[in-house]
PDB file of C-alpha atoms in Angstrom:
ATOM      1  CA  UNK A 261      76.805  98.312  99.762  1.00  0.00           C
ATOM      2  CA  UNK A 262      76.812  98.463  96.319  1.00  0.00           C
ATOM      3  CA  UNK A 263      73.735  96.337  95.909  1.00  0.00           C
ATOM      4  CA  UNK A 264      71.732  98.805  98.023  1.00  0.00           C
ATOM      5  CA  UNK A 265      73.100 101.493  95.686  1.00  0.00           C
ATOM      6  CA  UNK A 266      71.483  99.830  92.575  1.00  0.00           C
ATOM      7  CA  UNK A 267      68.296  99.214  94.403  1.00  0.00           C
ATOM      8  CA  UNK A 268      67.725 102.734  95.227  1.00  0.00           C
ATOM      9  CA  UNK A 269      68.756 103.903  91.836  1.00  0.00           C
ATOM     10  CA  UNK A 270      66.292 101.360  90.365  1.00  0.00           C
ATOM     11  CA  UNK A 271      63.075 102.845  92.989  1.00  0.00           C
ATOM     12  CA  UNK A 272      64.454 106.483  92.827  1.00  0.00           C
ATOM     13  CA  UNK A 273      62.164 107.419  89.695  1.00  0.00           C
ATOM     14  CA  UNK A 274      59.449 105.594  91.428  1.00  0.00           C
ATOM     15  CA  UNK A 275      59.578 106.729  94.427  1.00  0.00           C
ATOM     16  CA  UNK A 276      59.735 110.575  92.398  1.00  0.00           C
ATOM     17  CA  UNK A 277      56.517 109.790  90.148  1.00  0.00           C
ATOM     18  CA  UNK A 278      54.889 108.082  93.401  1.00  0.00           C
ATOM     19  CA  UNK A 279      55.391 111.279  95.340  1.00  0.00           C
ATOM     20  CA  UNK A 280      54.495 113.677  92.593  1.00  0.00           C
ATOM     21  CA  UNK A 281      50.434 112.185  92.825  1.00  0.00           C
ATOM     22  CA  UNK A 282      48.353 114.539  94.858  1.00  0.00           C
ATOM     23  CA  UNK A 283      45.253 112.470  94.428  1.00  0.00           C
ATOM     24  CA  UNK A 284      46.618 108.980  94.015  1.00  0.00           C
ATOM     25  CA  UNK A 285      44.368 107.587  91.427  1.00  0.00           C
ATOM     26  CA  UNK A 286      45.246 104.738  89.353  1.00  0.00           C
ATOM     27  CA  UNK A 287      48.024 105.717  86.610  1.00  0.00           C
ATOM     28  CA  UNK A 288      46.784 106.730  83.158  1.00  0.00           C
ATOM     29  CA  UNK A 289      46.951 103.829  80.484  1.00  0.00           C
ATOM     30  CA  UNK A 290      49.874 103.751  78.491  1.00  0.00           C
ATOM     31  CA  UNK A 291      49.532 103.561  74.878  1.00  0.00           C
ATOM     32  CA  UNK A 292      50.574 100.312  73.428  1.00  0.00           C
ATOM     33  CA  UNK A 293      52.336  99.584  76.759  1.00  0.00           C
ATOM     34  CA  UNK A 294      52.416  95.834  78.040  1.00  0.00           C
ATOM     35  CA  UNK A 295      50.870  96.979  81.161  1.00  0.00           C
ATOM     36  CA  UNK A 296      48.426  99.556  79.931  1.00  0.00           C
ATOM     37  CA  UNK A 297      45.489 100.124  82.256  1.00  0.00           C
ATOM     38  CA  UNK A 298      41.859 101.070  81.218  1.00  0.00           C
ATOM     39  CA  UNK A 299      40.593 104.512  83.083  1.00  0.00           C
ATOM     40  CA  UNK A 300      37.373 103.218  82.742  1.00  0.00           C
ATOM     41  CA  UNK A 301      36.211 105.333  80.233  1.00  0.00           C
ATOM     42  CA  UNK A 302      37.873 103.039  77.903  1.00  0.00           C
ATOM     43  CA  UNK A 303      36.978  99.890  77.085  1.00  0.00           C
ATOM     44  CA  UNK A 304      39.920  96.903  77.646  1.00  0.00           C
ATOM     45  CA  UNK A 305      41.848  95.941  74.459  1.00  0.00           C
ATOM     46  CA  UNK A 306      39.988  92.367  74.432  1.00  0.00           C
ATOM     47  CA  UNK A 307      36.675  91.844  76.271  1.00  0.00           C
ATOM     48  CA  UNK A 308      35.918  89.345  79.085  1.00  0.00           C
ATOM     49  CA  UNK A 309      33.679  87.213  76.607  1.00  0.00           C
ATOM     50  CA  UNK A 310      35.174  87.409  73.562  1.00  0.00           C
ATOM     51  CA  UNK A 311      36.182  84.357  71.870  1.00  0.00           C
ATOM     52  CA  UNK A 312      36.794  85.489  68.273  1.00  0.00           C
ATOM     53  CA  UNK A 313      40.328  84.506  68.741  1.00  0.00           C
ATOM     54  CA  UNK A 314      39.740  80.749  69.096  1.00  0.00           C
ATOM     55  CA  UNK A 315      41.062  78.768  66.452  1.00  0.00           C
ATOM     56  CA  UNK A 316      37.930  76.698  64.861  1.00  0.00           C
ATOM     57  CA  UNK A 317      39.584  73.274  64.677  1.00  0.00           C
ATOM     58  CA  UNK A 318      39.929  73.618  69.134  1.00  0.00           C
ATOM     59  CA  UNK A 319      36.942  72.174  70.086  1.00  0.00           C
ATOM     60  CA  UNK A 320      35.047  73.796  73.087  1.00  0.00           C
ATOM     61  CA  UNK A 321      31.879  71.231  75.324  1.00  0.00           C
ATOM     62  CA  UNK A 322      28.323  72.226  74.406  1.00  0.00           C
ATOM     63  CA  UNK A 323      27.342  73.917  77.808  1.00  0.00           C
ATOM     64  CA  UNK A 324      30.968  75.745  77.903  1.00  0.00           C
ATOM     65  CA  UNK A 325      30.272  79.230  78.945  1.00  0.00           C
ATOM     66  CA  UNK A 326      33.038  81.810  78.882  1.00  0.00           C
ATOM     67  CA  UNK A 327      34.127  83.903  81.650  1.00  0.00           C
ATOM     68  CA  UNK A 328      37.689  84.860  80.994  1.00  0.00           C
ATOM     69  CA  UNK A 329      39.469  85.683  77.596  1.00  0.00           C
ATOM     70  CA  UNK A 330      42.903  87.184  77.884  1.00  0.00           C
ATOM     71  CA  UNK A 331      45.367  87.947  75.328  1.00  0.00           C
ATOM     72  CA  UNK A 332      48.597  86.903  77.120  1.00  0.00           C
ATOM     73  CA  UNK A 333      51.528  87.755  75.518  1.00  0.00           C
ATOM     74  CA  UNK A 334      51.023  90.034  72.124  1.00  0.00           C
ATOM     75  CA  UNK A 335      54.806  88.770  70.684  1.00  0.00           C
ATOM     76  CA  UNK A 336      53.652  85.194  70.488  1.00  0.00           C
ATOM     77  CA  UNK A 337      49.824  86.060  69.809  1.00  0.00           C
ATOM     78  CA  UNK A 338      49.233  84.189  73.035  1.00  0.00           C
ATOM     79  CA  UNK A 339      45.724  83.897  74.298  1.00  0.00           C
ATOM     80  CA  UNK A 340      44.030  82.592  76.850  1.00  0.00           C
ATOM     81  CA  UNK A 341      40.027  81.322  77.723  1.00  0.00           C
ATOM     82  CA  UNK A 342      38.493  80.170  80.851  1.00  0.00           C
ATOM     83  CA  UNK A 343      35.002  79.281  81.523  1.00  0.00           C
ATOM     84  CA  UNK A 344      32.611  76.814  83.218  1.00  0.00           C
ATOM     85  CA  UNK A 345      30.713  73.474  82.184  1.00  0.00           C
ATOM     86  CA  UNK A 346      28.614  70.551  83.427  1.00  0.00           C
ATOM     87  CA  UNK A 347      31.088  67.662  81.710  1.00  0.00           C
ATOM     88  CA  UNK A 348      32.934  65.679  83.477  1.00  0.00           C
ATOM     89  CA  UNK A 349      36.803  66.111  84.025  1.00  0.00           C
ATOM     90  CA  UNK A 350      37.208  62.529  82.554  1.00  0.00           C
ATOM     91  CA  UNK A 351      34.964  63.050  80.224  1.00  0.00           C
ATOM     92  CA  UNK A 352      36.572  66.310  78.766  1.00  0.00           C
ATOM     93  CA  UNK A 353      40.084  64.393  78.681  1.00  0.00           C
ATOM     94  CA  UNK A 354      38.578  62.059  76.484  1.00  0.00           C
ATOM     95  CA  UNK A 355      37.356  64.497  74.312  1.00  0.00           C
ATOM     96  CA  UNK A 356      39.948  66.797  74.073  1.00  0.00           C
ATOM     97  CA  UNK A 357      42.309  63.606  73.474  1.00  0.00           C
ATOM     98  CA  UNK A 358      40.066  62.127  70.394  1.00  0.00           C
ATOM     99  CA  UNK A 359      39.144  66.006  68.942  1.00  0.00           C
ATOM    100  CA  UNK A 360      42.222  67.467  68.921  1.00  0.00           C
ATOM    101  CA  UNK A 361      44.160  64.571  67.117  1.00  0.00           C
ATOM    102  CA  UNK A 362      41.201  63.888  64.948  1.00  0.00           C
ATOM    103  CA  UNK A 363      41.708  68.120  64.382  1.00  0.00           C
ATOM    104  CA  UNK A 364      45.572  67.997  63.171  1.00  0.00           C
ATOM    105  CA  UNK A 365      47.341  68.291  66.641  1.00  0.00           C
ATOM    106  CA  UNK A 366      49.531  65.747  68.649  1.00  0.00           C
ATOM    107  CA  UNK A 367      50.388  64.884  72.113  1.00  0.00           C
ATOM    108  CA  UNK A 368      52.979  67.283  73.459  1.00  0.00           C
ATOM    109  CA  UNK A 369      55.024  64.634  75.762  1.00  0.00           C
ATOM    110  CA  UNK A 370      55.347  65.740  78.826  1.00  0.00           C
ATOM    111  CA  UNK A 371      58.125  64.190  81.477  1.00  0.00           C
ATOM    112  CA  UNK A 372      55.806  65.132  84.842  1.00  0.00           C
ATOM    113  CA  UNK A 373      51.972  65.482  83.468  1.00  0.00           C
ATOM    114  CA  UNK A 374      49.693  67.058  85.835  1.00  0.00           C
ATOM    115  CA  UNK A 375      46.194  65.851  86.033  1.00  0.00           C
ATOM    116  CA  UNK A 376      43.531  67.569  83.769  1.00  0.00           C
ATOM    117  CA  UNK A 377      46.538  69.441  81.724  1.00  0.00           C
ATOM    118  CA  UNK A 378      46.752  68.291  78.264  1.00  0.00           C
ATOM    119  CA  UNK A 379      49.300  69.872  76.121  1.00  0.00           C
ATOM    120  CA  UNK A 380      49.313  69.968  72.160  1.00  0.00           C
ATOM    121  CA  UNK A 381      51.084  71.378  69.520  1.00  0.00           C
ATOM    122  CA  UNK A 382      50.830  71.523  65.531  1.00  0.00           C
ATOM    123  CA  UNK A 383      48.286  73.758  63.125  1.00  0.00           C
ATOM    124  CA  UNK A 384      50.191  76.497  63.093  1.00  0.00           C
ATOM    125  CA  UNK A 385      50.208  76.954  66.367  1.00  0.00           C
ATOM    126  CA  UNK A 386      52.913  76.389  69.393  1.00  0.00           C
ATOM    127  CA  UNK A 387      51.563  74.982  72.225  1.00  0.00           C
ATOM    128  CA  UNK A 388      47.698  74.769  73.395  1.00  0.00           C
ATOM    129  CA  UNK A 389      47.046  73.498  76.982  1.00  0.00           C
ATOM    130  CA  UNK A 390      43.932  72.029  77.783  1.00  0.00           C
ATOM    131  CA  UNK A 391      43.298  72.283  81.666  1.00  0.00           C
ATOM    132  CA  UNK A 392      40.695  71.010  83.404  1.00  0.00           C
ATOM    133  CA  UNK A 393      40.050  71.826  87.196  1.00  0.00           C
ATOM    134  CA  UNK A 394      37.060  70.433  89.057  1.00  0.00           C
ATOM    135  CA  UNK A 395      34.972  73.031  91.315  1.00  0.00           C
ATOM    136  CA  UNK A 396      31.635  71.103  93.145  1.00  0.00           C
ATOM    137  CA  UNK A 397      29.425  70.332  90.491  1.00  0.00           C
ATOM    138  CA  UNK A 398      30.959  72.051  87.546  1.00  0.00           C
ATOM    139  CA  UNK A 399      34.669  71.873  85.466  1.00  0.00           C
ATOM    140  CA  UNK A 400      36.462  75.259  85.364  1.00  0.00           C
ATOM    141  CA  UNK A 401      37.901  74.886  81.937  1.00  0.00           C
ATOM    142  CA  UNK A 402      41.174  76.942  80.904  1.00  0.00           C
ATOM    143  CA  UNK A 403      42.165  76.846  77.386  1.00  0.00           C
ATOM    144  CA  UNK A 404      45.874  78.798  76.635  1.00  0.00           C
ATOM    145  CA  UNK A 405      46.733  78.849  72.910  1.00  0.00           C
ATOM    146  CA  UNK A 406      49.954  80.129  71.652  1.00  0.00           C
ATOM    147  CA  UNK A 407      50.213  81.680  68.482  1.00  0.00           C
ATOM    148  CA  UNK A 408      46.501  81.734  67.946  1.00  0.00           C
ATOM    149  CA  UNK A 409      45.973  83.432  64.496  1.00  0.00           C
ATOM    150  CA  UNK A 410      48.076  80.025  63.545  1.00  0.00           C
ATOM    151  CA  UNK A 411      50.393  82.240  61.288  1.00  0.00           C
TER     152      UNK A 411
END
């Protein structure tokens, strides 16, 4: 009983601000909230494309094209990119392998490794996973860096 007690005290103000709505539109954004939400008019805090945040020594394929670029978590300055290429998954494991040791990082050891994730750590940053996920003829490549302005 007392656990359905605390879960209607916890959805009471929801439920409230839910049925206050006459028009139910999306919520307004909430300044500097961790779940703000655009209203359109606004454009999002970091755009789809924008890769600015990349550290220089991470090494991205030729033919990589963007289509994702997220800023994750703001405490940890934790960003994440995703985007397409032509190379091949074994071919980008290789790479990423030579490049990013040849760049400063090492091998984060890993006890259960999943295929085509690669972790690192080291420049200033925590961890960077390299993942590579094969979709028909192209490699969906997601790149999560932690700590990205490497301070």
């Amino acid at each position: 009983m007392k656990n359905s007690r605390v879960i209607l005290t916890t959805l009471a103000p929801i439920l409230v601000v839910a049925g206050c709505s006459d028009d139910l539109k999306q919520p307004e954004a909430v300044a500097n909230g961790p779940l703000a939400i655009s209203d359109g008019d606004t454009p999002p805090a970091f755009l789809p494309k924008d890769i600015s945040w990349m550290p220089e020594d991470i090494w991205l394929p030729a033919d990589f094209e963007p289509t994702q670029s997220q800023k994750m978590n703001p405490m940890a300055e934790t960003y994440l990119l995703r985007g397409n290429t032509q190379t091949s998954a074994a071919d980008l494991e290789a790479a990423y392998n030579d490049r990013m040791i040849a760049a400063g990082y090492e091998l984060f050891p890993v006890e259960e490794p999943k295929r085509g994730m690669i972790l690192f750590r080291g420049n200033g940053h925590g961890m960077v996973i390299i993942d590579v996920k094969d979709e028909g003829v192209k490699r969906v490549l997601v790149v999560s860096v932690e700590n990205a302005t490497g301070n």
